[in-house]
């Protein structure tokens, strides 16, 4: 019985009952109590100008856990804090995804364990607000009404 979390390597040997006996040995490694990034997590797709917050989760390992981006990069203006929270407000959209690897490490004194997972986030523009034709006027993404009136009249306000 393993009493300390970690990655263990063993060799499994199997022998049959034939005469002469045939056998084979295979090296195997496995994690016991080692920290692992919880599967199936999907960070939220970002929207330009909208706050974004996502917290990664892990199982096993000795607390506290420490999180870091170990390859690639998160979108500009988003930060992964050591507690596993990815947060910030994207200040621009991007047509390409930001691919990155997140690694969690536990705080085992004798042999810390870690695990990694790959993610990607795309930052998009916010959806255009619904607007009715305003006779040459339009409401921009920043909420500013602009343009040149092409007709007189009253437009319903929302």
PDB file of N, CA and C in Angstrom, residues 18-79:
ATOM      1  N   UNK A  18       2.376 -23.511 -19.276  1.00  0.00           N
ATOM      2  CA  UNK A  18       2.881 -24.472 -20.260  1.00  0.00           C
ATOM      3  C   UNK A  18       4.227 -25.045 -19.807  1.00  0.00           C
ATOM      4  N   UNK A  19       4.643 -26.134 -20.469  1.00  0.00           N
ATOM      5  CA  UNK A  19       5.927 -26.740 -20.140  1.00  0.00           C
ATOM      6  C   UNK A  19       6.772 -26.787 -21.399  1.00  0.00           C
ATOM      7  N   UNK A  20       7.800 -26.033 -21.553  1.00  0.00           N
ATOM      8  CA  UNK A  20       8.351 -25.080 -20.594  1.00  0.00           C
ATOM      9  C   UNK A  20       7.481 -23.822 -20.522  1.00  0.00           C
ATOM     10  N   UNK A  21       7.523 -23.161 -19.371  1.00  0.00           N
ATOM     11  CA  UNK A  21       6.708 -21.970 -19.134  1.00  0.00           C
ATOM     12  C   UNK A  21       7.153 -20.807 -20.024  1.00  0.00           C
ATOM     13  N   UNK A  22       6.170 -20.070 -20.520  1.00  0.00           N
ATOM     14  CA  UNK A  22       6.443 -18.845 -21.286  1.00  0.00           C
ATOM     15  C   UNK A  22       6.125 -17.665 -20.383  1.00  0.00           C
ATOM     16  N   UNK A  23       6.915 -16.615 -20.477  1.00  0.00           N
ATOM     17  CA  UNK A  23       6.657 -15.443 -19.645  1.00  0.00           C
ATOM     18  C   UNK A  23       6.971 -14.176 -20.416  1.00  0.00           C
ATOM     19  N   UNK A  24       6.423 -13.102 -19.915  1.00  0.00           N
ATOM     20  CA  UNK A  24       6.664 -11.778 -20.490  1.00  0.00           C
ATOM     21  C   UNK A  24       6.645 -10.759 -19.357  1.00  0.00           C
ATOM     22  N   UNK A  25       7.417  -9.707 -19.485  1.00  0.00           N
ATOM     23  CA  UNK A  25       7.461  -8.636 -18.487  1.00  0.00           C
ATOM     24  C   UNK A  25       7.212  -7.309 -19.190  1.00  0.00           C
ATOM     25  N   UNK A  26       6.422  -6.447 -18.555  1.00  0.00           N
ATOM     26  CA  UNK A  26       6.072  -5.150 -19.124  1.00  0.00           C
ATOM     27  C   UNK A  26       6.257  -4.075 -18.051  1.00  0.00           C
ATOM     28  N   UNK A  27       7.004  -3.013 -18.344  1.00  0.00           N
ATOM     29  CA  UNK A  27       7.116  -1.922 -17.372  1.00  0.00           C
ATOM     30  C   UNK A  27       5.830  -1.090 -17.378  1.00  0.00           C
ATOM     31  N   UNK A  28       5.380  -0.713 -16.202  1.00  0.00           N
ATOM     32  CA  UNK A  28       4.151   0.064 -16.038  1.00  0.00           C
ATOM     33  C   UNK A  28       4.430   1.155 -15.012  1.00  0.00           C
ATOM     34  N   UNK A  29       3.875   2.353 -15.253  1.00  0.00           N
ATOM     35  CA  UNK A  29       3.955   3.394 -14.223  1.00  0.00           C
ATOM     36  C   UNK A  29       2.538   3.869 -13.934  1.00  0.00           C
ATOM     37  N   UNK A  30       2.317   4.297 -12.706  1.00  0.00           N
ATOM     38  CA  UNK A  30       0.991   4.767 -12.316  1.00  0.00           C
ATOM     39  C   UNK A  30       1.134   5.833 -11.248  1.00  0.00           C
ATOM     40  N   UNK A  31       0.079   6.638 -11.134  1.00  0.00           N
ATOM     41  CA  UNK A  31       0.064   7.714 -10.149  1.00  0.00           C
ATOM     42  C   UNK A  31      -0.779   7.276  -8.953  1.00  0.00           C
ATOM     43  N   UNK A  32      -0.264   7.517  -7.773  1.00  0.00           N
ATOM     44  CA  UNK A  32      -0.990   7.244  -6.546  1.00  0.00           C
ATOM     45  C   UNK A  32      -1.098   8.555  -5.788  1.00  0.00           C
ATOM     46  N   UNK A  33      -2.315   8.986  -5.562  1.00  0.00           N
ATOM     47  CA  UNK A  33      -2.508  10.207  -4.801  1.00  0.00           C
ATOM     48  C   UNK A  33      -1.853  11.427  -5.428  1.00  0.00           C
ATOM     49  N   UNK A  34      -1.411  11.302  -6.659  1.00  0.00           N
ATOM     50  CA  UNK A  34      -0.751  12.415  -7.329  1.00  0.00           C
ATOM     51  C   UNK A  34      -1.802  13.409  -7.816  1.00  0.00           C
ATOM     52  N   UNK A  35      -1.428  14.645  -7.854  1.00  0.00           N
ATOM     53  CA  UNK A  35      -2.339  15.675  -8.322  1.00  0.00           C
ATOM     54  C   UNK A  35      -2.620  15.472  -9.810  1.00  0.00           C
ATOM     55  N   UNK A  36      -3.879  15.679 -10.198  1.00  0.00           N
ATOM     56  CA  UNK A  36      -4.269  15.557 -11.608  1.00  0.00           C
ATOM     57  C   UNK A  36      -5.260  16.668 -11.955  1.00  0.00           C
ATOM     58  N   UNK A  37      -5.051  17.302 -13.114  1.00  0.00           N
ATOM     59  CA  UNK A  37      -6.004  18.295 -13.604  1.00  0.00           C
ATOM     60  C   UNK A  37      -7.311  17.559 -13.860  1.00  0.00           C
ATOM     61  N   UNK A  38      -8.421  18.078 -13.321  1.00  0.00           N
ATOM     62  CA  UNK A  38      -9.722  17.436 -13.533  1.00  0.00           C
ATOM     63  C   UNK A  38     -10.055  17.447 -15.017  1.00  0.00           C
ATOM     64  N   UNK A  39     -10.478  16.297 -15.569  1.00  0.00           N
ATOM     65  CA  UNK A  39     -10.776  16.227 -16.998  1.00  0.00           C
ATOM     66  C   UNK A  39     -12.077  16.961 -17.341  1.00  0.00           C
ATOM     67  N   UNK A  40     -12.205  17.317 -18.615  1.00  0.00           N
ATOM     68  CA  UNK A  40     -13.444  17.893 -19.127  1.00  0.00           C
ATOM     69  C   UNK A  40     -13.661  19.362 -18.849  1.00  0.00           C
ATOM     70  N   UNK A  41     -12.661  20.065 -18.371  1.00  0.00           N
ATOM     71  CA  UNK A  41     -12.821  21.494 -18.103  1.00  0.00           C
ATOM     72  C   UNK A  41     -12.642  22.294 -19.386  1.00  0.00           C
ATOM     73  N   UNK A  42     -13.478  23.284 -19.587  1.00  0.00           N
ATOM     74  CA  UNK A  42     -13.372  24.139 -20.769  1.00  0.00           C
ATOM     75  C   UNK A  42     -13.477  25.596 -20.342  1.00  0.00           C
ATOM     76  N   UNK A  43     -12.369  26.331 -20.392  1.00  0.00           N
ATOM     77  CA  UNK A  43     -12.452  27.758 -20.065  1.00  0.00           C
ATOM     78  C   UNK A  43     -13.422  28.457 -21.016  1.00  0.00           C
ATOM     79  N   UNK A  44     -14.068  29.475 -20.509  1.00  0.00           N
ATOM     80  CA  UNK A  44     -15.043  30.220 -21.302  1.00  0.00           C
ATOM     81  C   UNK A  44     -14.370  30.952 -22.454  1.00  0.00           C
ATOM     82  N   UNK A  45     -15.029  30.958 -23.600  1.00  0.00           N
ATOM     83  CA  UNK A  45     -14.557  31.785 -24.711  1.00  0.00           C
ATOM     84  C   UNK A  45     -14.683  33.236 -24.263  1.00  0.00           C
ATOM     85  N   UNK A  46     -13.702  34.034 -24.584  1.00  0.00           N
ATOM     86  CA  UNK A  46     -13.718  35.420 -24.146  1.00  0.00           C
ATOM     87  C   UNK A  46     -14.452  36.337 -25.107  1.00  0.00           C
ATOM     88  N   UNK A  47     -14.932  37.439 -24.569  1.00  0.00           N
ATOM     89  CA  UNK A  47     -15.592  38.469 -25.367  1.00  0.00           C
ATOM     90  C   UNK A  47     -14.908  39.791 -25.055  1.00  0.00           C
ATOM     91  N   UNK A  48     -14.462  40.482 -26.105  1.00  0.00           N
ATOM     92  CA  UNK A  48     -13.797  41.775 -25.978  1.00  0.00           C
ATOM     93  C   UNK A  48     -14.633  42.698 -25.093  1.00  0.00           C
ATOM     94  N   UNK A  49     -13.995  43.259 -24.057  1.00  0.00           N
ATOM     95  CA  UNK A  49     -14.659  44.214 -23.181  1.00  0.00           C
ATOM     96  C   UNK A  49     -15.550  43.598 -22.118  1.00  0.00           C
ATOM     97  N   UNK A  50     -15.553  42.278 -21.977  1.00  0.00           N
ATOM     98  CA  UNK A  50     -16.394  41.601 -20.991  1.00  0.00           C
ATOM     99  C   UNK A  50     -15.505  40.852 -19.997  1.00  0.00           C
ATOM    100  N   UNK A  51     -15.725  41.054 -18.691  1.00  0.00           N
ATOM    101  CA  UNK A  51     -14.909  40.333 -17.706  1.00  0.00           C
ATOM    102  C   UNK A  51     -15.029  38.821 -17.903  1.00  0.00           C
ATOM    103  N   UNK A  52     -13.918  38.127 -17.696  1.00  0.00           N
ATOM    104  CA  UNK A  52     -13.873  36.677 -17.872  1.00  0.00           C
ATOM    105  C   UNK A  52     -13.259  36.076 -16.615  1.00  0.00           C
ATOM    106  N   UNK A  53     -13.878  35.041 -16.078  1.00  0.00           N
ATOM    107  CA  UNK A  53     -13.335  34.363 -14.896  1.00  0.00           C
ATOM    108  C   UNK A  53     -13.623  32.880 -15.017  1.00  0.00           C
ATOM    109  N   UNK A  54     -12.583  32.069 -14.847  1.00  0.00           N
ATOM    110  CA  UNK A  54     -12.714  30.617 -14.880  1.00  0.00           C
ATOM    111  C   UNK A  54     -11.722  30.047 -13.884  1.00  0.00           C
ATOM    112  N   UNK A  55     -12.158  29.068 -13.096  1.00  0.00           N
ATOM    113  CA  UNK A  55     -11.264  28.449 -12.127  1.00  0.00           C
ATOM    114  C   UNK A  55     -11.024  26.993 -12.501  1.00  0.00           C
ATOM    115  N   UNK A  56      -9.762  26.640 -12.677  1.00  0.00           N
ATOM    116  CA  UNK A  56      -9.387  25.262 -12.967  1.00  0.00           C
ATOM    117  C   UNK A  56      -9.479  24.436 -11.685  1.00  0.00           C
ATOM    118  N   UNK A  57      -9.761  23.146 -11.840  1.00  0.00           N
ATOM    119  CA  UNK A  57      -9.857  22.240 -10.702  1.00  0.00           C
ATOM    120  C   UNK A  57      -8.919  21.061 -10.890  1.00  0.00           C
ATOM    121  N   UNK A  58      -8.502  20.486  -9.767  1.00  0.00           N
ATOM    122  CA  UNK A  58      -7.640  19.311  -9.779  1.00  0.00           C
ATOM    123  C   UNK A  58      -8.109  18.358  -8.692  1.00  0.00           C
ATOM    124  N   UNK A  59      -7.702  17.105  -8.822  1.00  0.00           N
ATOM    125  CA  UNK A  59      -7.998  16.106  -7.798  1.00  0.00           C
ATOM    126  C   UNK A  59      -6.690  15.607  -7.204  1.00  0.00           C
ATOM    127  N   UNK A  60      -6.780  15.111  -5.993  1.00  0.00           N
ATOM    128  CA  UNK A  60      -5.650  14.527  -5.274  1.00  0.00           C
ATOM    129  C   UNK A  60      -4.566  15.560  -4.997  1.00  0.00           C
ATOM    130  N   UNK A  61      -3.434  15.085  -4.555  1.00  0.00           N
ATOM    131  CA  UNK A  61      -2.318  15.974  -4.255  1.00  0.00           C
ATOM    132  C   UNK A  61      -2.438  16.600  -2.885  1.00  0.00           C
ATOM    133  N   UNK A  62      -1.320  17.103  -2.394  1.00  0.00           N
ATOM    134  CA  UNK A  62      -1.274  17.785  -1.101  1.00  0.00           C
ATOM    135  C   UNK A  62      -1.473  19.280  -1.304  1.00  0.00           C
ATOM    136  N   UNK A  63      -2.397  19.846  -0.519  1.00  0.00           N
ATOM    137  CA  UNK A  63      -2.685  21.278  -0.601  1.00  0.00           C
ATOM    138  C   UNK A  63      -1.578  22.071   0.079  1.00  0.00           C
ATOM    139  N   UNK A  64      -1.335  23.309  -0.295  1.00  0.00           N
ATOM    140  CA  UNK A  64      -2.002  24.012  -1.388  1.00  0.00           C
ATOM    141  C   UNK A  64      -1.441  23.602  -2.749  1.00  0.00           C
ATOM    142  N   UNK A  65      -2.293  23.766  -3.764  1.00  0.00           N
ATOM    143  CA  UNK A  65      -1.890  23.493  -5.141  1.00  0.00           C
ATOM    144  C   UNK A  65      -1.420  24.802  -5.769  1.00  0.00           C
ATOM    145  N   UNK A  66      -0.519  24.709  -6.724  1.00  0.00           N
ATOM    146  CA  UNK A  66      -0.015  25.891  -7.413  1.00  0.00           C
ATOM    147  C   UNK A  66      -0.207  25.701  -8.915  1.00  0.00           C
ATOM    148  N   UNK A  67      -0.762  26.705  -9.582  1.00  0.00           N
ATOM    149  CA  UNK A  67      -1.075  26.641 -11.008  1.00  0.00           C
ATOM    150  C   UNK A  67      -0.195  27.613 -11.780  1.00  0.00           C
ATOM    151  N   UNK A  68       0.170  27.225 -13.012  1.00  0.00           N
ATOM    152  CA  UNK A  68       0.981  28.102 -13.864  1.00  0.00           C
ATOM    153  C   UNK A  68       0.737  27.764 -15.330  1.00  0.00           C
ATOM    154  N   UNK A  69       0.943  28.755 -16.194  1.00  0.00           N
ATOM    155  CA  UNK A  69       0.952  28.526 -17.640  1.00  0.00           C
ATOM    156  C   UNK A  69       2.373  28.121 -17.975  1.00  0.00           C
ATOM    157  N   UNK A  70       2.548  26.903 -18.508  1.00  0.00           N
ATOM    158  CA  UNK A  70       3.897  26.386 -18.750  1.00  0.00           C
ATOM    159  C   UNK A  70       4.257  26.301 -20.230  1.00  0.00           C
ATOM    160  N   UNK A  71       3.312  26.579 -21.113  1.00  0.00           N
ATOM    161  CA  UNK A  71       3.597  26.629 -22.551  1.00  0.00           C
ATOM    162  C   UNK A  71       2.528  27.490 -23.205  1.00  0.00           C
ATOM    163  N   UNK A  72       2.873  28.131 -24.314  1.00  0.00           N
ATOM    164  CA  UNK A  72       1.928  29.003 -25.007  1.00  0.00           C
ATOM    165  C   UNK A  72       1.646  30.247 -24.183  1.00  0.00           C
ATOM    166  N   UNK A  73       0.513  30.873 -24.454  1.00  0.00           N
ATOM    167  CA  UNK A  73       0.146  32.065 -23.683  1.00  0.00           C
ATOM    168  C   UNK A  73      -1.364  32.225 -23.653  1.00  0.00           C
ATOM    169  N   UNK A  74      -1.834  32.786 -22.531  1.00  0.00           N
ATOM    170  CA  UNK A  74      -3.249  33.110 -22.409  1.00  0.00           C
ATOM    171  C   UNK A  74      -3.487  34.416 -23.165  1.00  0.00           C
ATOM    172  N   UNK A  75      -4.733  34.727 -23.512  1.00  0.00           N
ATOM    173  CA  UNK A  75      -5.002  35.983 -24.223  1.00  0.00           C
ATOM    174  C   UNK A  75      -4.505  37.191 -23.428  1.00  0.00           C
ATOM    175  N   UNK A  76      -4.107  38.259 -24.154  1.00  0.00           N
ATOM    176  CA  UNK A  76      -3.689  39.477 -23.457  1.00  0.00           C
ATOM    177  C   UNK A  76      -4.781  39.937 -22.495  1.00  0.00           C
ATOM    178  N   UNK A  77      -4.369  40.467 -21.374  1.00  0.00           N
ATOM    179  CA  UNK A  77      -5.248  40.995 -20.338  1.00  0.00           C
ATOM    180  C   UNK A  77      -5.956  39.909 -19.530  1.00  0.00           C
ATOM    181  N   UNK A  78      -5.641  38.620 -19.761  1.00  0.00           N
ATOM    182  CA  UNK A  78      -6.098  37.553 -18.875  1.00  0.00           C
ATOM    183  C   UNK A  78      -4.866  37.053 -18.122  1.00  0.00           C
ATOM    184  N   UNK A  79      -5.061  36.673 -16.872  1.00  0.00           N
ATOM    185  CA  UNK A  79      -3.966  36.203 -16.026  1.00  0.00           C
ATOM    186  C   UNK A  79      -4.398  34.940 -15.303  1.00  0.00           C
TER     187      UNK A  79
END
